[in-house]
PDB file of C-alpha atoms and ligand atoms in Angstrom:
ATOM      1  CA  UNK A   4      55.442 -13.297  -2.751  1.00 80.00           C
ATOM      2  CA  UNK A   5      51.696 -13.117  -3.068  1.00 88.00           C
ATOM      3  CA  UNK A   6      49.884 -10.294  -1.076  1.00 96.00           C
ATOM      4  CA  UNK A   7      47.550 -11.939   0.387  1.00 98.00           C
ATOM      5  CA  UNK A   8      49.617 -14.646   2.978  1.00 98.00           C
ATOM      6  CA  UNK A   9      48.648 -18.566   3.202  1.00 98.00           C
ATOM      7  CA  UNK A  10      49.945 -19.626   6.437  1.00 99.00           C
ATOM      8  CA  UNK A  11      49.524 -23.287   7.157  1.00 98.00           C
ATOM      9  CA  UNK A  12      49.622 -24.440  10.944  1.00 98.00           C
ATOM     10  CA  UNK A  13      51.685 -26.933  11.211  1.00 98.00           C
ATOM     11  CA  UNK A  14      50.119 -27.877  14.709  1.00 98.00           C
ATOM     12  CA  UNK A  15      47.536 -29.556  12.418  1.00 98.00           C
ATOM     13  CA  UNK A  16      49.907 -31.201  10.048  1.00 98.00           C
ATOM     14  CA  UNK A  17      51.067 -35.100  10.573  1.00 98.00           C
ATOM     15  CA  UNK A  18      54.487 -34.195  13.539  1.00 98.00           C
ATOM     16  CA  UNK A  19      56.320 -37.622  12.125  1.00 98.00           C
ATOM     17  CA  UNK A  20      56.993 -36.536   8.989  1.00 98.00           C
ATOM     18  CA  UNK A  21      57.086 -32.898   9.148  1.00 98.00           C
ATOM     19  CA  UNK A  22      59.603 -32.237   7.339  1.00 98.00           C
ATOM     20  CA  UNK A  23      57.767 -33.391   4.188  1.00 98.00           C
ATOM     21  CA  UNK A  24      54.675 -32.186   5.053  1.00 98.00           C
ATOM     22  CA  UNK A  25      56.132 -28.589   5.209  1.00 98.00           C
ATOM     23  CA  UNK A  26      57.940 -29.521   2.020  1.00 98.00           C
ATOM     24  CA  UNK A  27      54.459 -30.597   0.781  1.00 98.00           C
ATOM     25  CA  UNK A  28      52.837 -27.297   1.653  1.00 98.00           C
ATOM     26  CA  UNK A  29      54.940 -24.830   0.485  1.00 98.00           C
ATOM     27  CA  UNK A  30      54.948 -26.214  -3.180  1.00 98.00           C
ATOM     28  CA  UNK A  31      51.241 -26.456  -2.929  1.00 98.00           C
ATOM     29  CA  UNK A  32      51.624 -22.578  -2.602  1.00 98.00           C
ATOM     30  CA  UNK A  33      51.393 -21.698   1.154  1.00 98.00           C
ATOM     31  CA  UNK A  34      53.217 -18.088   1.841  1.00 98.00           C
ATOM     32  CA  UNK A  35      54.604 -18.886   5.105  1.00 98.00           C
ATOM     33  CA  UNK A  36      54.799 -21.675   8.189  1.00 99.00           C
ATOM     34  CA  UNK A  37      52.536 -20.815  11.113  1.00 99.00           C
ATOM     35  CA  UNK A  38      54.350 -22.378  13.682  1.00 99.00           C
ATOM     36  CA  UNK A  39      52.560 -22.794  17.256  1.00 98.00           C
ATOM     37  CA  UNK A  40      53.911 -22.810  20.462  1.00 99.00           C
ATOM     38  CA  UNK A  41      51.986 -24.064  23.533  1.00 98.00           C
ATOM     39  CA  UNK A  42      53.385 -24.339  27.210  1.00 98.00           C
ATOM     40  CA  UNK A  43      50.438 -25.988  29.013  1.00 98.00           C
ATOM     41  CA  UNK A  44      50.167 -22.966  31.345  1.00 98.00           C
ATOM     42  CA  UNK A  45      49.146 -19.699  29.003  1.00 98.00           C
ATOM     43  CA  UNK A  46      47.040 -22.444  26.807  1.00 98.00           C
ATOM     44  CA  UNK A  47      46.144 -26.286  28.031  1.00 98.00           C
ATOM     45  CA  UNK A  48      48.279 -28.091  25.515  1.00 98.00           C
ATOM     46  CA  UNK A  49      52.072 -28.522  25.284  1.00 98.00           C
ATOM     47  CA  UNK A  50      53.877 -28.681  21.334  1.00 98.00           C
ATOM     48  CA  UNK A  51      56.637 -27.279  19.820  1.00 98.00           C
ATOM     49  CA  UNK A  52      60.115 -25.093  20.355  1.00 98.00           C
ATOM     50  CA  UNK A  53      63.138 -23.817  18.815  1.00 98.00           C
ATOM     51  CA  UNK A  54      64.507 -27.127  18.441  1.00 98.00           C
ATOM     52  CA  UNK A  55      62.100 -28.300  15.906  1.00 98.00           C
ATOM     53  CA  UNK A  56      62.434 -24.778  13.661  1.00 98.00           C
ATOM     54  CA  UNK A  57      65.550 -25.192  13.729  1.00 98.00           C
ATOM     55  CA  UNK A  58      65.354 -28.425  12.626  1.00 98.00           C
ATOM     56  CA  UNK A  59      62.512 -26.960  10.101  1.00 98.00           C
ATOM     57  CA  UNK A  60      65.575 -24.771   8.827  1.00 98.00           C
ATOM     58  CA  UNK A  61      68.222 -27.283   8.009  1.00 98.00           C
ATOM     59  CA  UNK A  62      65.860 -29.487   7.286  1.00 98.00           C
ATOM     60  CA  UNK A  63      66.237 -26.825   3.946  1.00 98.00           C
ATOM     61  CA  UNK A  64      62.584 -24.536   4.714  1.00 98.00           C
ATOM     62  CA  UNK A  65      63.604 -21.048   3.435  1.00 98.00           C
ATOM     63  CA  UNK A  66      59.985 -19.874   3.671  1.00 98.00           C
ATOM     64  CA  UNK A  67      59.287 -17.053   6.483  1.00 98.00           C
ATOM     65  CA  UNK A  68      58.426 -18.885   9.411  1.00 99.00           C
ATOM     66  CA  UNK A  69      55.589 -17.050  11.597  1.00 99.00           C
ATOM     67  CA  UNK A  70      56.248 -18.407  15.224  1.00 99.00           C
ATOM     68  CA  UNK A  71      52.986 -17.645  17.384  1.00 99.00           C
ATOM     69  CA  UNK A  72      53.887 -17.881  21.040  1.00 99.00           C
ATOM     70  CA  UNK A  73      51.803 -19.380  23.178  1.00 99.00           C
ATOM     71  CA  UNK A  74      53.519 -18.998  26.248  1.00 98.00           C
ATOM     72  CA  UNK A  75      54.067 -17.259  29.521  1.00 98.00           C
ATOM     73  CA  UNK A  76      56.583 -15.571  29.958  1.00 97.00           C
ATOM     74  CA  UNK A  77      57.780 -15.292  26.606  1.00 98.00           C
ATOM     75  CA  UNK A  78      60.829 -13.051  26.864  1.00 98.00           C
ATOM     76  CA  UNK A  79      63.371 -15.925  27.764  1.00 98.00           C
ATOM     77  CA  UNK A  80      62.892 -18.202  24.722  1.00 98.00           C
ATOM     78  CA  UNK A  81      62.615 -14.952  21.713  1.00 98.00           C
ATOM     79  CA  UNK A  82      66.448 -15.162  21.433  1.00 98.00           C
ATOM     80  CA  UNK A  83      66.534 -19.107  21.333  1.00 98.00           C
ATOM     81  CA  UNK A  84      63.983 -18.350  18.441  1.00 99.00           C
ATOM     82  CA  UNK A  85      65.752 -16.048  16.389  1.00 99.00           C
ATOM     83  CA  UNK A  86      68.180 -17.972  16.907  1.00 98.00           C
ATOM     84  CA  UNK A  87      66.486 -21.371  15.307  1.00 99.00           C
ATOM     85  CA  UNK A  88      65.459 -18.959  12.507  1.00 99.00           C
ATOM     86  CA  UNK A  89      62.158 -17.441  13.269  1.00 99.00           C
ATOM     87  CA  UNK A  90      61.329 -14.776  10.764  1.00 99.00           C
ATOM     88  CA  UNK A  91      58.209 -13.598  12.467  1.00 99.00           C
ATOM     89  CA  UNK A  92      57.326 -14.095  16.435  1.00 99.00           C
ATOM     90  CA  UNK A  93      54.147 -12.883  17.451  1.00 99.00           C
ATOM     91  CA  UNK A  94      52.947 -12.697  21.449  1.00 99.00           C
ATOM     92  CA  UNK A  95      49.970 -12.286  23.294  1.00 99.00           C
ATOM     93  CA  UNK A  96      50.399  -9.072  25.614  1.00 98.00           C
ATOM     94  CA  UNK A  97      48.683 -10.941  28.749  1.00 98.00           C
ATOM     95  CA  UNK A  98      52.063 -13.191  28.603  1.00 98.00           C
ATOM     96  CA  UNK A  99      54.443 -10.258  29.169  1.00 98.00           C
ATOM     97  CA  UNK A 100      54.583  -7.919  31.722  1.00 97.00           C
ATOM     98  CA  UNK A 101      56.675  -5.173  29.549  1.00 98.00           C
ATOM     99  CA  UNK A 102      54.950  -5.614  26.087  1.00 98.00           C
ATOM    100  CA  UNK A 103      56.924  -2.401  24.721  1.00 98.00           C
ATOM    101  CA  UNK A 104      60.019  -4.163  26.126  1.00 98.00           C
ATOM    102  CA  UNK A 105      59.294  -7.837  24.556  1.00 98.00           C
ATOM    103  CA  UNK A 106      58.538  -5.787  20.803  1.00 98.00           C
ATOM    104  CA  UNK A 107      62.213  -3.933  21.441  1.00 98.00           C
ATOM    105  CA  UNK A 108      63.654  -7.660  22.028  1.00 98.00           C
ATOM    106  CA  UNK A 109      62.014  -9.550  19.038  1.00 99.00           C
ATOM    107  CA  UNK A 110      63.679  -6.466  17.025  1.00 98.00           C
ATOM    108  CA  UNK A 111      66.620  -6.824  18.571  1.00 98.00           C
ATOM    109  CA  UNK A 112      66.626 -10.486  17.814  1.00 98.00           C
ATOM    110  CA  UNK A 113      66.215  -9.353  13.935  1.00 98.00           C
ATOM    111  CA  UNK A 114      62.997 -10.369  13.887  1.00 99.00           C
ATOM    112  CA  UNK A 115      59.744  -8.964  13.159  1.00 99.00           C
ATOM    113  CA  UNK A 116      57.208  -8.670  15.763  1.00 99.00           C
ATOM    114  CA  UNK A 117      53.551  -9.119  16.501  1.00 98.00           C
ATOM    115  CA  UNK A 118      51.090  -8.460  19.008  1.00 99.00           C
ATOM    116  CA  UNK A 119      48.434 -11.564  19.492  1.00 99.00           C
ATOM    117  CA  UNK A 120      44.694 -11.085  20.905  1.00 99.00           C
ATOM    118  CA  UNK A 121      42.608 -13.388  21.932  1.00 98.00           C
ATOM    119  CA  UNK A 122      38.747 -12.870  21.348  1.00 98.00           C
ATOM    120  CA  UNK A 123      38.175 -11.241  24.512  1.00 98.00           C
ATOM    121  CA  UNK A 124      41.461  -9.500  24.599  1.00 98.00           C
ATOM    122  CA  UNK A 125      40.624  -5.709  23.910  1.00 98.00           C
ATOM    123  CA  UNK A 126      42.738  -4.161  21.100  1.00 98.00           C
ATOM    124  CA  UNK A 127      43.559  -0.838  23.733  1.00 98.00           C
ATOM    125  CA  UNK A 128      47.152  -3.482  23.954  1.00 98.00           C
ATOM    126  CA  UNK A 129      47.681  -1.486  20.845  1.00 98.00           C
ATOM    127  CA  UNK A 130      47.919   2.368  21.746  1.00 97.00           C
ATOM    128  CA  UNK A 131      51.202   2.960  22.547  1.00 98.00           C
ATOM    129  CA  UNK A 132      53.345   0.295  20.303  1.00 98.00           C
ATOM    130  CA  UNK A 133      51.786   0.588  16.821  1.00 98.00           C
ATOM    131  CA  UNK A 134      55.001   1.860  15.796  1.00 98.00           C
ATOM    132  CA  UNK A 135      57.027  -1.226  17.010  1.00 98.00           C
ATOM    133  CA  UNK A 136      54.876  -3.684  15.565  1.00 98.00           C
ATOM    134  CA  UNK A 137      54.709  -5.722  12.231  1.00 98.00           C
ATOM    135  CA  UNK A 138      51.936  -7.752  12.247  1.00 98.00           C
ATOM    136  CA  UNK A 139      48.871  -8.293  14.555  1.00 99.00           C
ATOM    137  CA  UNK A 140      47.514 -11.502  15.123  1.00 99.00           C
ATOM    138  CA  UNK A 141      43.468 -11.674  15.660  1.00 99.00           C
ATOM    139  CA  UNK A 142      42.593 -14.978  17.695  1.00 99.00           C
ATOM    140  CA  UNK A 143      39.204 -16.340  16.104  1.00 99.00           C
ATOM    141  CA  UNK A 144      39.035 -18.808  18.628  1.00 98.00           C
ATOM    142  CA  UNK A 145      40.466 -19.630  21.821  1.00 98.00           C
ATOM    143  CA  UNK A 146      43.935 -20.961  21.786  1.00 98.00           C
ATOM    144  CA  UNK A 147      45.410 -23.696  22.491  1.00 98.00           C
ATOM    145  CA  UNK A 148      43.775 -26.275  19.866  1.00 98.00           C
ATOM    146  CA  UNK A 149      43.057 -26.855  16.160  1.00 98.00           C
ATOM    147  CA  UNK A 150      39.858 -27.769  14.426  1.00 98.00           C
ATOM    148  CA  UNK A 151      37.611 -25.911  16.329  1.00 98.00           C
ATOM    149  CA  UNK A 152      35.187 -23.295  14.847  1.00 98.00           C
ATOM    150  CA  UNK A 153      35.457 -19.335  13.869  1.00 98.00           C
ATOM    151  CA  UNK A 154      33.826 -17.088  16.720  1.00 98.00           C
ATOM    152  CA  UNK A 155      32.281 -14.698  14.226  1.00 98.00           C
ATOM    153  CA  UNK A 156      32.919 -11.530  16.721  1.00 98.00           C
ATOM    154  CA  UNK A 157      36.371 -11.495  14.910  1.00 98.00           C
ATOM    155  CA  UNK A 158      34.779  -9.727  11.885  1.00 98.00           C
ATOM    156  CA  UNK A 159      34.154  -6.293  13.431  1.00 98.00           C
ATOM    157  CA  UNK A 160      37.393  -6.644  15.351  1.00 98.00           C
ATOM    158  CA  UNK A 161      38.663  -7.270  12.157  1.00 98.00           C
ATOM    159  CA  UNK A 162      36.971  -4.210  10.644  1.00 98.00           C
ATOM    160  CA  UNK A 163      38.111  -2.335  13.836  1.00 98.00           C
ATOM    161  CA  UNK A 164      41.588  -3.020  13.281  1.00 98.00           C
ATOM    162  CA  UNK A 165      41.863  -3.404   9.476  1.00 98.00           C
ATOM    163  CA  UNK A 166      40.916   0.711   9.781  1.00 98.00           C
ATOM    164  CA  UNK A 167      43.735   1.213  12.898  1.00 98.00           C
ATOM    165  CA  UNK A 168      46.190  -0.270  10.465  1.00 98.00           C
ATOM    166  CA  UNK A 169      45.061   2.374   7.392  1.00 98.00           C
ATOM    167  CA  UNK A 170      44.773   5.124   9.360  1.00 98.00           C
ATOM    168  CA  UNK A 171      47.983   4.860  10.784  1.00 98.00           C
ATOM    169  CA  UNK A 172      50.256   4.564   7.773  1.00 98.00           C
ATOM    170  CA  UNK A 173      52.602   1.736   8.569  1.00 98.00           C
ATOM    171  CA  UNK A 174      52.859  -1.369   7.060  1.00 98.00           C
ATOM    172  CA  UNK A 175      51.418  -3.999   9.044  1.00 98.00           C
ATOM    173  CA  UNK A 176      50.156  -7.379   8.339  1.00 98.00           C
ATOM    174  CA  UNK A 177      46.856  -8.326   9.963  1.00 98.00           C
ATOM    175  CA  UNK A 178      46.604 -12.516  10.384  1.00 99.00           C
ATOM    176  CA  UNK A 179      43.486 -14.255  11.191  1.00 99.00           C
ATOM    177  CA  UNK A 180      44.103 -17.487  12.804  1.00 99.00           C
ATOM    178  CA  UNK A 181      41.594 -20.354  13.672  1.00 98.00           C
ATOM    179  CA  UNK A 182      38.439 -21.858  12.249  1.00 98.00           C
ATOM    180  CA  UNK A 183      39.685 -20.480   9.000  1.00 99.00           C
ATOM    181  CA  UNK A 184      37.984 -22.489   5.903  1.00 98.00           C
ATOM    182  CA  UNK A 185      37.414 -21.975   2.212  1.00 98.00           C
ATOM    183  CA  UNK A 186      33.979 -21.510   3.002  1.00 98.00           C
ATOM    184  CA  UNK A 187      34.625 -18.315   5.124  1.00 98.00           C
ATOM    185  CA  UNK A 188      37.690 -17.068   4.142  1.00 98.00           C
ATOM    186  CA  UNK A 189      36.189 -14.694   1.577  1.00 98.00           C
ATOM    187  CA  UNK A 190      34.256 -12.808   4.526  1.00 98.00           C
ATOM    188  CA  UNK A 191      37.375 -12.658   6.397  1.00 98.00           C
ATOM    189  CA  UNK A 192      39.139 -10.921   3.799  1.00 98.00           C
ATOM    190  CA  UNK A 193      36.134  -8.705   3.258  1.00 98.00           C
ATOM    191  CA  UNK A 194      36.529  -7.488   6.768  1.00 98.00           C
ATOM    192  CA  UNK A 195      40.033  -6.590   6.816  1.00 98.00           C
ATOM    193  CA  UNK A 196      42.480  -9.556   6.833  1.00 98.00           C
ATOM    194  CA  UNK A 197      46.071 -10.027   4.946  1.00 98.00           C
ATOM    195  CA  UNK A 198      47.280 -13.040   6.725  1.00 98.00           C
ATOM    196  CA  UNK A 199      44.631 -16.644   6.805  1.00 98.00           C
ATOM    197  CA  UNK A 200      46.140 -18.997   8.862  1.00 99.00           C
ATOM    198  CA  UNK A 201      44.614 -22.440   8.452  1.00 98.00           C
ATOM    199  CA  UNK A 202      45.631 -25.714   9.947  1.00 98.00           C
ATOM    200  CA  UNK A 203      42.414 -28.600  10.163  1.00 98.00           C
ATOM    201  CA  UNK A 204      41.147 -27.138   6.501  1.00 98.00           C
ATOM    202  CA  UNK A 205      44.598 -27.362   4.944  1.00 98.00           C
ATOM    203  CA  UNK A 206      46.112 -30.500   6.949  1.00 98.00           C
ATOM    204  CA  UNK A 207      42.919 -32.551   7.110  1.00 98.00           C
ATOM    205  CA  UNK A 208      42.464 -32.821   3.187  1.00 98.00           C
ATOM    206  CA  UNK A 209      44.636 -35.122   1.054  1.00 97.00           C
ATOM    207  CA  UNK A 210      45.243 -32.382  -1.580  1.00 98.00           C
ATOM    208  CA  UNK A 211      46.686 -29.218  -0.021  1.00 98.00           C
ATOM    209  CA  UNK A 212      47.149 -27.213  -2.966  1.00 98.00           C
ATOM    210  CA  UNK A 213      43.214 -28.036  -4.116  1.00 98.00           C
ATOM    211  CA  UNK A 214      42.707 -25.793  -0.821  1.00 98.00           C
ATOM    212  CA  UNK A 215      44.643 -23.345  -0.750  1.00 98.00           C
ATOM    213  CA  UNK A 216      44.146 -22.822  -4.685  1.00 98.00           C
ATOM    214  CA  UNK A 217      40.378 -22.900  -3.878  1.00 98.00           C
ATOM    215  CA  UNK A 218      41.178 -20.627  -0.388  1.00 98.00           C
ATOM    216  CA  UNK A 219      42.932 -18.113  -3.350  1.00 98.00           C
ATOM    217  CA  UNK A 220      40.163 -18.018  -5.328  1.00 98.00           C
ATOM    218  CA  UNK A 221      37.156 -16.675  -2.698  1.00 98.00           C
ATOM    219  CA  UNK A 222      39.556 -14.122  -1.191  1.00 98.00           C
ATOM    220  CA  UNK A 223      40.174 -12.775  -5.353  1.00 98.00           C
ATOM    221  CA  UNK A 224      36.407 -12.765  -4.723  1.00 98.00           C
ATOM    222  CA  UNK A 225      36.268 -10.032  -1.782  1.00 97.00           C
ATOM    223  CA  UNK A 226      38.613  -7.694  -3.957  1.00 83.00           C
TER     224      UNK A 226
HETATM  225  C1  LIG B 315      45.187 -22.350  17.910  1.00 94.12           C
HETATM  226  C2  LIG B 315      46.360 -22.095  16.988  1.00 94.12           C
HETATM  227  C3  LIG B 315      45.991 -22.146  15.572  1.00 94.12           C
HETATM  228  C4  LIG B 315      45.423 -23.454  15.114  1.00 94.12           C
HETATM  229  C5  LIG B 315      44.504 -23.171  13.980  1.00 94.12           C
HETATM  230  O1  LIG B 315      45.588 -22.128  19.221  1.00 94.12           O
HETATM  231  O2  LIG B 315      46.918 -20.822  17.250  1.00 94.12           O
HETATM  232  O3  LIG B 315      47.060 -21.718  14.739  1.00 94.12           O
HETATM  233  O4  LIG B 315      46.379 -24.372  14.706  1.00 94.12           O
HETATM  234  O5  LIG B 315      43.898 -24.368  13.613  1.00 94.12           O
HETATM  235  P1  LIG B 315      42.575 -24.389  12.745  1.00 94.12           P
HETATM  236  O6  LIG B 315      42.857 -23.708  11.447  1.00 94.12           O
HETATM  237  O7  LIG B 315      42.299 -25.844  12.623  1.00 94.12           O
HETATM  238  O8  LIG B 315      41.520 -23.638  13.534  1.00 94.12           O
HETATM  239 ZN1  LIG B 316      48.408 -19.952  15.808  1.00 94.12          ZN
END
């Protein structure tokens, strides 16, 4: 596995043949599936549940699949997802009244877990659970859509939490998710990131692995 993570969203990619698109992605050298989850209550748009990665899994995906939860509450539906084969499932900490509580589950589940904030969520979500946490997930736009553009505050929050992550240690991944493009991916990586996901810039071209080969090559350029 690379070190730095590719992680198409799939919320992008073309829903009747997704199967093959996900197929598709993977060879063109994506890490892992970004898979998002929308309720039309936490965020104003309805898509996908466990039914679909589960049908992702015997479908014959073996790649981690990074489940971002978009939902509130999200406590009911983790073991439905680990369940269906979620390798990551990542939260945002406004959705869940006992945020220690909903890490403890997603472990339980045998999952790995992630904290989610959006751009105006403040990262003090993080004080107490840094040790039950695997990844954190920086919102660099507003959920709830694709194809819309990268709030550029994310950088220092990036910086802010790139340095949280070294001091303390532990091996976290930090993702980056929305308006991500080959055109300001190598910034992003400057300021702290592990984990690009990208759905409009991957989904919306007709060669994926031109992309992501191209998305490769400016983040070897912040190193
Ligand atoms: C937004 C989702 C993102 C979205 C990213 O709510 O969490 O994963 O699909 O799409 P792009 O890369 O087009 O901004
Ligand atoms: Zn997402």
């Amino acid at each position: 596995m690379n070190e730095n993570w590719i992680a198409p969203s799939i919320l992008s990619a073309n829903f009747a043949k997704l199967g093959e698109e996900v197929d598709n992605v993977l060879k063109a050298g994506a890490d892992v599936v970004h898979f998002d989850v929308m309720d039309n209550h936490f965020v104003p748009n309805l898509t996908i549940g466990p039914l679909v990665c589960e049908a992702l899994r015997k479908h014959g995906v073996t790649a981690p699949i990074d489940v971002h939860l978009m939902i509130e509450p999200v406590d009911r539906i983790i073991p439905d997802f680990a369940k269906a084969g979620a390798s990551y499932i990542t939260f945002h900490p406004e959705a869940s009244i006992h945020v220690d509580r909903t890490l403890q589950l997603i472990h339980d589940c045998g999952c790995k877990a992630g904290l989610v904030f959006n751009p105006s969520t403040p990262l003090s979500y993080l004080d107490y659970v840094m040790d039950k946490i695997d990844m954190i997930l920086l919102m660099s736009v507003n959920p709830g859509f694709g194809g819309q553009s990268f709030i550029p505050s994310a950088l220092p929050k990036l910086r802010e939490v790139r340095k949280r992550i070294d001091d303390s240690g532990l091996n976290i991944r930090l993702e980056i998710d929305g308006g991500v493009k080959v055109d300001n991916i190598r910034e992003i990586k400057a300021a702290g990131a592990d984990t690009f996901v990208a759905g409009s810039a991957i989904f919306s071209q007709p060669d994926y692995k031109a992309v992501i080969d191209a998305m490769r090559a400016e983040i070897a350029k912040a190193e």
